[in-house]
Amino acid sequence: MKQNQNAKVSGVIVTNDRKITVNLFVILFEDNGSQIAYCPALNVYGYGETEQEARKSFEVCLEEFFDYTIKKKTLVKELEALGWSIKKERKFTAPPFTNLLGSNKYLRKIMDTKDFKKVNEPIVIPSFA
């Protein structure tokens, strides 16, 4: 896959103008003719025929992830299940890459079998979560 250092994947969630921004990485790769954008720290992905379509799909899926977990009041529980640490003062810390690699079989398969590029992106989490 051609490397493009300017590739952007973004997802912004704003709720009553309160938000937390975390820098996470998104992996872009091809699988069976489809382009995939995958964020292992949130286990959210999007796909499309082109990288641009995959990024747009990822943005929609990211918004749906937050919308669903916030409405169900399960966001904190879901993030903790994904390996995040959340302190009482609502400080969110994503799991380190090495932890994700050890616990996420899908991520290991991507690393072992796919040409990919890693893009670091700011991802916004509602602060009331």
GROMACS .gro file of N, CA, C and O in nm:
model
  516
    1MET      N    1   0.084  -0.117   0.000
    1MET     CA    2   0.000   0.000   0.000
    1MET      C    3   0.090   0.124   0.000
    1MET      O    4   0.187   0.130   0.073
    2LYS      N    5   0.055   0.223  -0.076
    2LYS     CA    6   0.132   0.345  -0.086
    2LYS      C    7   0.125   0.424   0.045
    2LYS      O    8   0.019   0.441   0.103
    3GLN      N    9   0.241   0.468   0.092
    3GLN     CA   10   0.246   0.546   0.215
    3GLN      C   11   0.205   0.690   0.189
    3GLN      O   12   0.249   0.751   0.094
    4ASN      N   13   0.119   0.745   0.272
    4ASN     CA   14   0.076   0.884   0.261
    4ASN      C   15   0.076   0.944   0.400
    4ASN      O   16  -0.014   0.922   0.478
    5GLN      N   17   0.179   1.020   0.430
    5GLN     CA   18   0.193   1.076   0.564
    5GLN      C   19   0.089   1.183   0.596
    5GLN      O   20   0.070   1.219   0.709
    6ASN      N   21   0.019   1.234   0.494
    6ASN     CA   22  -0.081   1.337   0.517
    6ASN      C   23  -0.221   1.279   0.536
    6ASN      O   24  -0.317   1.352   0.544
    7ALA      N   25  -0.234   1.147   0.540
    7ALA     CA   26  -0.365   1.085   0.555
    7ALA      C   27  -0.428   1.130   0.687
    7ALA      O   28  -0.361   1.138   0.789
    8LYS      N   29  -0.553   1.162   0.682
    8LYS     CA   30  -0.624   1.207   0.801
    8LYS      C   31  -0.746   1.120   0.825
    8LYS      O   32  -0.818   1.087   0.732
    9VAL      N   33  -0.768   1.084   0.948
    9VAL     CA   34  -0.891   1.019   0.990
    9VAL      C   35  -0.935   1.094   1.113
    9VAL      O   36  -0.858   1.114   1.206
   10SER      N   37  -1.058   1.144   1.112
   10SER     CA   38  -1.100   1.221   1.228
   10SER      C   39  -1.241   1.183   1.269
   10SER      O   40  -1.321   1.137   1.187
   11GLY      N   41  -1.268   1.201   1.394
   11GLY     CA   42  -1.402   1.183   1.446
   11GLY      C   43  -1.419   1.280   1.561
   11GLY      O   44  -1.336   1.284   1.649
   12VAL      N   45  -1.521   1.361   1.558
   12VAL     CA   46  -1.540   1.461   1.661
   12VAL      C   47  -1.677   1.442   1.724
   12VAL      O   48  -1.777   1.435   1.655
   13ILE      N   49  -1.678   1.431   1.855
   13ILE     CA   50  -1.802   1.420   1.930
   13ILE      C   51  -1.805   1.539   2.025
   13ILE      O   52  -1.713   1.559   2.103
   14VAL      N   53  -1.909   1.621   2.019
   14VAL     CA   54  -1.924   1.735   2.107
   14VAL      C   55  -2.059   1.723   2.176
   14VAL      O   56  -2.161   1.705   2.110
   15THR      N   57  -2.059   1.728   2.307
   15THR     CA   58  -2.183   1.722   2.384
   15THR      C   59  -2.181   1.838   2.482
   15THR      O   60  -2.098   1.842   2.573
   16ASN      N   61  -2.268   1.932   2.463
   16ASN     CA   62  -2.274   2.052   2.548
   16ASN      C   63  -2.138   2.119   2.557
   16ASN      O   64  -2.099   2.170   2.661
   17ASP      N   65  -2.063   2.119   2.447
   17ASP     CA   66  -1.931   2.181   2.438
   17ASP      C   67  -1.830   2.126   2.537
   17ASP      O   68  -1.730   2.190   2.564
   18ARG      N   69  -1.854   2.010   2.596
   18ARG     CA   70  -1.759   1.948   2.687
   18ARG      C   71  -1.700   1.827   2.618
   18ARG      O   72  -1.773   1.740   2.572
   19LYS      N   73  -1.568   1.823   2.611
   19LYS     CA   74  -1.505   1.712   2.541
   19LYS      C   75  -1.364   1.689   2.593
   19LYS      O   76  -1.304   1.776   2.653
   20ILE      N   77  -1.315   1.571   2.568
   20ILE     CA   78  -1.178   1.532   2.599
   20ILE      C   79  -1.117   1.483   2.468
   20ILE      O   80  -1.179   1.406   2.396
   21THR      N   81  -0.999   1.530   2.437
   21THR     CA   82  -0.932   1.486   2.315
   21THR      C   83  -0.817   1.395   2.353
   21THR      O   84  -0.736   1.429   2.439
   22VAL      N   85  -0.811   1.278   2.290
   22VAL     CA   86  -0.700   1.185   2.310
   22VAL      C   87  -0.639   1.157   2.174
   22VAL      O   88  -0.707   1.155   2.073
   23ASN      N   89  -0.508   1.141   2.172
   23ASN     CA   90  -0.440   1.105   2.048
   23ASN      C   91  -0.431   0.954   2.041
   23ASN      O   92  -0.371   0.891   2.127
   24LEU      N   93  -0.494   0.899   1.941
   24LEU     CA   94  -0.494   0.755   1.921
   24LEU      C   95  -0.443   0.726   1.781
   24LEU      O   96  -0.441   0.813   1.696
   25PHE      N   97  -0.404   0.602   1.758
   25PHE     CA   98  -0.361   0.568   1.624
   25PHE      C   99  -0.470   0.490   1.552
   25PHE      O  100  -0.549   0.417   1.612
   26VAL      N  101  -0.474   0.513   1.423
   26VAL     CA  102  -0.565   0.443   1.333
   26VAL      C  103  -0.479   0.372   1.231
   26VAL      O  104  -0.383   0.428   1.179
   27ILE      N  105  -0.510   0.246   1.206
   27ILE     CA  106  -0.436   0.167   1.110
   27ILE      C  107  -0.516   0.161   0.981
   27ILE      O  108  -0.636   0.130   0.982
   28LEU      N  109  -0.449   0.194   0.870
   28LEU     CA  110  -0.511   0.191   0.739
   28LEU      C  111  -0.448   0.076   0.660
   28LEU      O  112  -0.326   0.066   0.651
   29PHE      N  113  -0.533  -0.012   0.605
   29PHE     CA  114  -0.482  -0.127   0.531
   29PHE      C  115  -0.588  -0.178   0.433
   29PHE      O  116  -0.703  -0.135   0.437
   30GLU      N  117  -0.547  -0.270   0.347
   30GLU     CA  118  -0.638  -0.330   0.251
   30GLU      C  119  -0.667  -0.474   0.293
   30GLU      O  120  -0.578  -0.546   0.338
   31ASP      N  121  -0.792  -0.515   0.277
   31ASP     CA  122  -0.830  -0.652   0.308
   31ASP      C  123  -0.932  -0.698   0.204
   31ASP      O  124  -1.041  -0.640   0.193
   32ASN      N  125  -0.896  -0.798   0.125
   32ASN     CA  126  -0.984  -0.855   0.022
   32ASN      C  127  -1.043  -0.749  -0.070
   32ASN      O  128  -1.162  -0.749  -0.101
   33GLY      N  129  -0.961  -0.653  -0.110
   33GLY     CA  130  -1.004  -0.551  -0.204
   33GLY      C  131  -1.072  -0.430  -0.141
   33GLY      O  132  -1.105  -0.335  -0.212
   34SER      N  133  -1.094  -0.432  -0.012
   34SER     CA  134  -1.155  -0.317   0.057
   34SER      C  135  -1.049  -0.245   0.139
   34SER      O  136  -0.959  -0.307   0.195
   35GLN      N  137  -1.062  -0.114   0.147
   35GLN     CA  138  -0.976  -0.033   0.232
   35GLN      C  139  -1.038  -0.028   0.371
   35GLN      O  140  -1.160  -0.010   0.384
   36ILE      N  141  -0.956  -0.043   0.475
   36ILE     CA  142  -1.003  -0.047   0.613
   36ILE      C  143  -0.932   0.061   0.693
   36ILE      O  144  -0.811   0.080   0.679
   37ALA      N  145  -1.007   0.129   0.780
   37ALA     CA  146  -0.952   0.221   0.880
   37ALA      C  147  -0.994   0.163   1.016
   37ALA      O  148  -1.113   0.149   1.043
   38TYR      N  149  -0.895   0.129   1.100
   38TYR     CA  150  -0.923   0.057   1.225
   38TYR      C  151  -0.851   0.123   1.342
   38TYR      O  152  -0.731   0.148   1.336
   39CYS      N  153  -0.925   0.150   1.448
   39CYS     CA  154  -0.868   0.205   1.572
   39CYS      C  155  -0.876   0.097   1.679
   39CYS      O  156  -0.983   0.075   1.737
   40PRO      N  157  -0.764   0.027   1.706
   40PRO     CA  158  -0.767  -0.082   1.803
   40PRO      C  159  -0.802  -0.039   1.946
   40PRO      O  160  -0.863  -0.115   2.020
   41ALA      N  161  -0.768   0.083   1.984
   41ALA     CA  162  -0.796   0.129   2.121
   41ALA      C  163  -0.945   0.141   2.147
   41ALA      O  164  -0.990   0.134   2.261
   42LEU      N  165  -1.025   0.158   2.041
   42LEU     CA  166  -1.170   0.166   2.055
   42LEU      C  167  -1.241   0.049   1.987
   42LEU      O  168  -1.362   0.035   1.998
   43ASN      N  169  -1.165  -0.034   1.917
   43ASN     CA  170  -1.219  -0.145   1.841
   43ASN      C  171  -1.328  -0.098   1.744
   43ASN      O  172  -1.432  -0.161   1.730
   44VAL      N  173  -1.300   0.014   1.678
   44VAL     CA  174  -1.393   0.073   1.581
   44VAL      C  175  -1.323   0.075   1.446
   44VAL      O  176  -1.204   0.106   1.438
   45TYR      N  177  -1.396   0.039   1.341
   45TYR     CA  178  -1.338   0.042   1.208
   45TYR      C  179  -1.440   0.088   1.107
   45TYR      O  180  -1.561   0.089   1.132
   46GLY      N  181  -1.389   0.131   0.992
   46GLY     CA  182  -1.472   0.166   0.878
   46GLY      C  183  -1.408   0.106   0.754
   46GLY      O  184  -1.292   0.068   0.756
   47TYR      N  185  -1.484   0.099   0.647
   47TYR     CA  186  -1.429   0.041   0.526
   47TYR      C  187  -1.492   0.106   0.403
   47TYR      O  188  -1.596   0.171   0.412
   48GLY      N  189  -1.427   0.087   0.290
   48GLY     CA  190  -1.478   0.138   0.164
   48GLY      C  191  -1.392   0.091   0.049
   48GLY      O  192  -1.291   0.023   0.069
   49GLU      N  193  -1.430   0.131  -0.070
   49GLU     CA  194  -1.352   0.094  -0.188
   49GLU      C  195  -1.223   0.173  -0.196
   49GLU      O  196  -1.125   0.126  -0.254
   50THR      N  197  -1.222   0.293  -0.139
   50THR     CA  198  -1.103   0.377  -0.139
   50THR      C  199  -1.068   0.412   0.005
   50THR      O  200  -1.150   0.396   0.096
   51GLU      N  201  -0.946   0.463   0.023
   51GLU     CA  202  -0.905   0.505   0.157
   51GLU      C  203  -0.996   0.617   0.208
   51GLU      O  204  -1.033   0.620   0.325
   52GLN      N  205  -1.033   0.710   0.121
   52GLN     CA  206  -1.123   0.819   0.159
   52GLN      C  207  -1.258   0.765   0.207
   52GLN      O  208  -1.311   0.810   0.309
   53GLU      N  209  -1.314   0.666   0.136
   53GLU     CA  210  -1.440   0.606   0.180
   53GLU      C  211  -1.424   0.536   0.314
   53GLU      O  212  -1.513   0.542   0.399
   54ALA      N  213  -1.311   0.470   0.334
   54ALA     CA  214  -1.285   0.402   0.461
   54ALA      C  215  -1.278   0.504   0.575
   54ALA      O  216  -1.330   0.480   0.683
   55ARG      N  217  -1.213   0.617   0.551
   55ARG     CA  218  -1.203   0.721   0.655
   55ARG      C  219  -1.341   0.777   0.688
   55ARG      O  220  -1.374   0.798   0.805
   56LYS      N  221  -1.422   0.802   0.587
   56LYS     CA  222  -1.557   0.854   0.610
   56LYS      C  223  -1.641   0.751   0.687
   56LYS      O  224  -1.713   0.787   0.780
   57SER      N  225  -1.630   0.626   0.647
   57SER     CA  226  -1.702   0.519   0.716
   57SER      C  227  -1.657   0.510   0.862
   57SER      O  228  -1.739   0.492   0.953
   58PHE      N  229  -1.526   0.523   0.886
   58PHE     CA  230  -1.473   0.520   1.022
   58PHE      C  231  -1.533   0.633   1.105
   58PHE      O  232  -1.572   0.612   1.220
   59GLU      N  233  -1.541   0.753   1.048
   59GLU     CA  234  -1.598   0.867   1.120
   59GLU      C  235  -1.742   0.838   1.162
   59GLU      O  236  -1.782   0.866   1.275
   60VAL      N  237  -1.820   0.781   1.071
   60VAL     CA  238  -1.960   0.747   1.102
   60VAL      C  239  -1.965   0.642   1.212
   60VAL      O  240  -2.041   0.655   1.309
   61CYS      N  241  -1.883   0.539   1.201
   61CYS     CA  242  -1.882   0.432   1.302
   61CYS      C  243  -1.836   0.484   1.438
   61CYS      O  244  -1.888   0.442   1.542
   62LEU      N  245  -1.740   0.575   1.439
   62LEU     CA  246  -1.693   0.634   1.564
   62LEU      C  247  -1.806   0.713   1.631
   62LEU      O  248  -1.829   0.698   1.752
   63GLU      N  249  -1.876   0.793   1.553
   63GLU     CA  250  -1.989   0.868   1.607
   63GLU      C  251  -2.096   0.773   1.662
   63GLU      O  252  -2.152   0.797   1.769
   64GLU      N  253  -2.124   0.665   1.588
   64GLU     CA  254  -2.224   0.568   1.634
   64GLU      C  255  -2.180   0.499   1.763
   64GLU      O  256  -2.261   0.475   1.852
   65PHE      N  257  -2.051   0.466   1.773
   65PHE     CA  258  -1.997   0.404   1.895
   65PHE      C  259  -2.025   0.493   2.016
   65PHE      O  260  -2.079   0.447   2.117
   66PHE      N  261  -1.988   0.622   2.005
   66PHE     CA  262  -2.010   0.713   2.117
   66PHE      C  263  -2.157   0.737   2.142
   66PHE      O  264  -2.202   0.737   2.257
   67ASP      N  265  -2.235   0.757   2.038
   67ASP     CA  266  -2.378   0.783   2.053
   67ASP      C  267  -2.445   0.666   2.126
   67ASP      O  268  -2.520   0.686   2.222
   68TYR      N  269  -2.417   0.545   2.081
   68TYR     CA  270  -2.480   0.426   2.140
   68TYR      C  271  -2.438   0.408   2.287
   68TYR      O  272  -2.522   0.387   2.374
   69THR      N  273  -2.307   0.413   2.313
   69THR     CA  274  -2.261   0.386   2.449
   69THR      C  275  -2.301   0.497   2.546
   69THR      O  276  -2.323   0.470   2.664
   70ILE      N  277  -2.312   0.619   2.497
   70ILE     CA  278  -2.357   0.728   2.585
   70ILE      C  279  -2.504   0.712   2.618
   70ILE      O  280  -2.545   0.724   2.733
   71LYS      N  281  -2.585   0.684   2.515
   71LYS     CA  282  -2.729   0.666   2.539
   71LYS      C  283  -2.757   0.548   2.632
   71LYS      O  284  -2.848   0.554   2.713
   72LYS      N  285  -2.679   0.442   2.618
   72LYS     CA  286  -2.696   0.323   2.703
   72LYS      C  287  -2.624   0.337   2.838
   72LYS      O  288  -2.631   0.248   2.922
   73LYS      N  289  -2.550   0.448   2.854
   73LYS     CA  290  -2.472   0.474   2.975
   73LYS      C  291  -2.370   0.364   3.003
   73LYS      O  292  -2.348   0.323   3.116
   74THR      N  293  -2.304   0.319   2.893
   74THR     CA  294  -2.205   0.212   2.906
   74THR      C  295  -2.067   0.254   2.855
   74THR      O  296  -1.979   0.168   2.842
   75LEU      N  297  -2.048   0.382   2.825
   75LEU     CA  298  -1.921   0.424   2.767
   75LEU      C  299  -1.802   0.391   2.857
   75LEU      O  300  -1.705   0.331   2.812
   76VAL      N  301  -1.809   0.428   2.983
   76VAL     CA  302  -1.697   0.402   3.074
   76VAL      C  303  -1.673   0.251   3.085
   76VAL      O  304  -1.559   0.205   3.076
   77LYS      N  305  -1.778   0.173   3.100
   77LYS     CA  306  -1.765   0.028   3.109
   77LYS      C  307  -1.702  -0.029   2.982
   77LYS      O  308  -1.614  -0.116   2.988
   78GLU      N  309  -1.744   0.020   2.866
   78GLU     CA  310  -1.690  -0.028   2.739
   78GLU      C  311  -1.541   0.008   2.725
   78GLU      O  312  -1.461  -0.075   2.684
   79LEU      N  313  -1.505   0.130   2.760
   79LEU     CA  314  -1.365   0.171   2.752
   79LEU      C  315  -1.279   0.088   2.847
   79LEU      O  316  -1.169   0.045   2.811
   80GLU      N  317  -1.329   0.063   2.967
   80GLU     CA  318  -1.253  -0.020   3.061
   80GLU      C  319  -1.236  -0.162   3.007
   80GLU      O  320  -1.130  -0.222   3.020
   81ALA      N  321  -1.340  -0.215   2.943
   81ALA     CA  322  -1.331  -0.349   2.883
   81ALA      C  323  -1.228  -0.353   2.771
   81ALA      O  324  -1.167  -0.458   2.744
   82LEU      N  325  -1.205  -0.239   2.706
   82LEU     CA  326  -1.106  -0.229   2.599
   82LEU      C  327  -0.965  -0.202   2.652
   82LEU      O  328  -0.872  -0.185   2.574
   83GLY      N  329  -0.951  -0.195   2.785
   83GLY     CA  330  -0.819  -0.177   2.845
   83GLY      C  331  -0.785  -0.036   2.885
   83GLY      O  332  -0.673  -0.008   2.927
   84TRP      N  333  -0.880   0.056   2.874
   84TRP     CA  334  -0.856   0.194   2.914
   84TRP      C  335  -0.854   0.204   3.066
   84TRP      O  336  -0.923   0.129   3.135
   85SER      N  337  -0.776   0.298   3.119
   85SER     CA  338  -0.784   0.328   3.261
   85SER      C  339  -0.854   0.463   3.273
   85SER      O  340  -0.826   0.556   3.199
   86ILE      N  341  -0.948   0.468   3.366
   86ILE     CA  342  -1.027   0.589   3.386
   86ILE      C  343  -1.024   0.620   3.535
   86ILE      O  344  -1.070   0.542   3.617
   87LYS      N  345  -0.968   0.736   3.566
   87LYS     CA  346  -0.957   0.776   3.706
   87LYS      C  347  -1.080   0.855   3.749
   87LYS      O  348  -1.156   0.903   3.665
   88LYS      N  349  -1.096   0.869   3.878
   88LYS     CA  350  -1.215   0.935   3.931
   88LYS      C  351  -1.235   1.075   3.877
   88LYS      O  352  -1.347   1.119   3.859
   89GLU      N  353  -1.127   1.146   3.851
   89GLU     CA  354  -1.139   1.280   3.796
   89GLU      C  355  -1.165   1.279   3.646
   89GLU      O  356  -1.150   1.378   3.578
   90ARG      N  357  -1.206   1.162   3.596
   90ARG     CA  358  -1.240   1.143   3.454
   90ARG      C  359  -1.123   1.165   3.361
   90ARG      O  360  -1.135   1.220   3.254
   91LYS      N  361  -1.006   1.119   3.408
   91LYS     CA  362  -0.889   1.120   3.321
   91LYS      C  363  -0.886   0.988   3.248
   91LYS      O  364  -0.875   0.882   3.309
   92PHE      N  365  -0.898   0.996   3.115
   92PHE     CA  366  -0.903   0.877   3.031
   92PHE      C  367  -0.764   0.849   2.977
   92PHE      O  368  -0.700   0.937   2.921
   93THR      N  369  -0.718   0.725   2.992
   93THR     CA  370  -0.588   0.686   2.936
   93THR      C  371  -0.608   0.561   2.852
   93THR      O  372  -0.652   0.457   2.902
   94ALA      N  373  -0.576   0.574   2.723
   94ALA     CA  374  -0.590   0.460   2.631
   94ALA      C  375  -0.484   0.355   2.665
   94ALA      O  376  -0.377   0.387   2.716
   95PRO      N  377  -0.513   0.230   2.635
   95PRO     CA  378  -0.414   0.125   2.660
   95PRO      C  379  -0.292   0.143   2.570
   95PRO      O  380  -0.306   0.186   2.455
   96PRO      N  381  -0.173   0.113   2.620
   96PRO     CA  382  -0.053   0.122   2.536
   96PRO      C  383  -0.060   0.022   2.421
   96PRO      O  384  -0.125  -0.083   2.431
   97PHE      N  385   0.010   0.055   2.314
   97PHE     CA  386   0.012  -0.031   2.195
   97PHE      C  387   0.054  -0.173   2.230
   97PHE      O  388  -0.004  -0.269   2.181
   98THR      N  389   0.154  -0.186   2.316
   98THR     CA  390   0.203  -0.321   2.351
   98THR      C  391   0.093  -0.403   2.420
   98THR      O  392   0.084  -0.523   2.397
   99ASN      N  393   0.010  -0.338   2.502
   99ASN     CA  394  -0.101  -0.410   2.565
   99ASN      C  395  -0.204  -0.452   2.460
   99ASN      O  396  -0.257  -0.563   2.464
  100LEU      N  397  -0.233  -0.360   2.367
  100LEU     CA  398  -0.329  -0.392   2.261
  100LEU      C  399  -0.279  -0.508   2.176
  100LEU      O  400  -0.355  -0.598   2.141
  101LEU      N  401  -0.151  -0.505   2.144
  101LEU     CA  402  -0.094  -0.611   2.061
  101LEU      C  403  -0.102  -0.746   2.132
  101LEU      O  404  -0.129  -0.848   2.070
  102GLY      N  405  -0.084  -0.745   2.263
  102GLY     CA  406  -0.091  -0.870   2.339
  102GLY      C  407  -0.232  -0.923   2.356
  102GLY      O  408  -0.251  -1.045   2.364
  103SER      N  409  -0.332  -0.836   2.357
  103SER     CA  410  -0.468  -0.881   2.386
  103SER      C  411  -0.561  -0.883   2.265
  103SER      O  412  -0.670  -0.939   2.273
  104ASN      N  413  -0.521  -0.824   2.154
  104ASN     CA  414  -0.610  -0.810   2.039
  104ASN      C  415  -0.560  -0.898   1.923
  104ASN      O  416  -0.467  -0.861   1.852
  105LYS      N  417  -0.624  -1.014   1.904
  105LYS     CA  418  -0.583  -1.107   1.799
  105LYS      C  419  -0.598  -1.046   1.660
  105LYS      O  420  -0.518  -1.072   1.571
  106TYR      N  421  -0.701  -0.964   1.640
  106TYR     CA  422  -0.723  -0.900   1.510
  106TYR      C  423  -0.607  -0.805   1.477
  106TYR      O  424  -0.557  -0.805   1.366
  107LEU      N  425  -0.563  -0.728   1.576
  107LEU     CA  426  -0.450  -0.637   1.556
  107LEU      C  427  -0.323  -0.716   1.524
  107LEU      O  428  -0.249  -0.678   1.433
  108ARG      N  429  -0.298  -0.823   1.595
  108ARG     CA  430  -0.180  -0.906   1.567
  108ARG      C  431  -0.184  -0.961   1.425
  108ARG      O  432  -0.083  -0.961   1.355
  109LYS      N  433  -0.300  -1.004   1.381
  109LYS     CA  434  -0.314  -1.057   1.245
  109LYS      C  435  -0.283  -0.949   1.142
  109LYS      O  436  -0.215  -0.975   1.042
  110ILE      N  437  -0.331  -0.827   1.165
  110ILE     CA  438  -0.301  -0.716   1.074
  110ILE      C  439  -0.151  -0.693   1.069
  110ILE      O  440  -0.093  -0.681   0.961
  111MET      N  441  -0.087  -0.686   1.185
  111MET     CA  442   0.056  -0.660   1.192
  111MET      C  443   0.136  -0.771   1.123
  111MET      O  444   0.237  -0.744   1.059
  112ASP      N  445   0.089  -0.894   1.134
  112ASP     CA  446   0.162  -1.008   1.079
  112ASP      C  447   0.138  -1.032   0.931
  112ASP      O  448   0.225  -1.086   0.863
  113THR      N  449   0.021  -0.993   0.878
  113THR     CA  450  -0.014  -1.034   0.742
  113THR      C  451  -0.047  -0.923   0.644
  113THR      O  452  -0.062  -0.951   0.525
  114LYS      N  453  -0.059  -0.799   0.689
  114LYS     CA  454  -0.104  -0.691   0.601
  114LYS      C  455   0.001  -0.583   0.587
  114LYS      O  456   0.078  -0.556   0.680
  115ASP      N  457   0.003  -0.518   0.470
  115ASP     CA  458   0.074  -0.392   0.455
  115ASP      C  459  -0.017  -0.286   0.514
  115ASP      O  460  -0.137  -0.282   0.483
  116PHE      N  461   0.035  -0.204   0.601
  116PHE     CA  462  -0.048  -0.106   0.670
  116PHE      C  463   0.029   0.022   0.692
  116PHE      O  464   0.152   0.026   0.680
  117LYS      N  465  -0.044   0.125   0.727
  117LYS     CA  466   0.019   0.247   0.776
  117LYS      C  467  -0.055   0.290   0.901
  117LYS      O  468  -0.176   0.269   0.915
  118LYS      N  469   0.019   0.346   0.992
  118LYS     CA  470  -0.035   0.391   1.121
  118LYS      C  471  -0.041   0.542   1.118
  118LYS      O  472   0.058   0.608   1.085
  119VAL      N  473  -0.157   0.598   1.150
  119VAL     CA  474  -0.176   0.742   1.150
  119VAL      C  475  -0.220   0.781   1.291
  119VAL      O  476  -0.316   0.726   1.344
  120ASN      N  477  -0.149   0.874   1.354
  120ASN     CA  478  -0.189   0.922   1.486
  120ASN      C  479  -0.293   1.032   1.467
  120ASN      O  480  -0.272   1.124   1.389
  121GLU      N  481  -0.404   1.022   1.541
  121GLU     CA  482  -0.514   1.115   1.525
  121GLU      C  483  -0.569   1.157   1.660
  121GLU      O  484  -0.579   1.076   1.752
  122PRO      N  485  -0.610   1.283   1.671
  122PRO     CA  486  -0.684   1.324   1.791
  122PRO      C  487  -0.828   1.274   1.778
  122PRO      O  488  -0.891   1.290   1.674
  123ILE      N  489  -0.877   1.206   1.880
  123ILE     CA  490  -1.013   1.157   1.882
  123ILE      C  491  -1.079   1.214   2.007
  123ILE      O  492  -1.022   1.213   2.115
  124VAL      N  493  -1.199   1.267   1.990
  124VAL     CA  494  -1.267   1.340   2.096
  124VAL      C  495  -1.367   1.250   2.167
  124VAL      O  496  -1.446   1.180   2.105
  125ILE      N  497  -1.361   1.252   2.301
  125ILE     CA  498  -1.452   1.175   2.384
  125ILE      C  499  -1.530   1.275   2.468
  125ILE      O  500  -1.472   1.367   2.526
  126PRO      N  501  -1.663   1.259   2.480
  126PRO     CA  502  -1.740   1.350   2.565
  126PRO      C  503  -1.689   1.346   2.709
  126PRO      O  504  -1.663   1.239   2.762
  127SER      N  505  -1.676   1.461   2.772
  127SER     CA  506  -1.615   1.468   2.905
  127SER      C  507  -1.705   1.419   3.017
  127SER      O  508  -1.659   1.390   3.125
  128PHE      N  509  -1.836   1.408   2.995
  128PHE     CA  510  -1.924   1.364   3.101
  128PHE      C  511  -1.927   1.213   3.117
  128PHE      O  512  -1.985   1.161   3.209
  129ALA      N  513  -1.862   1.142   3.026
  129ALA     CA  514  -1.867   0.995   3.025
  129ALA      C  515  -1.821   0.934   3.156
  129ALA      O  516  -1.739   0.983   3.225
   0.00000   0.00000   0.00000
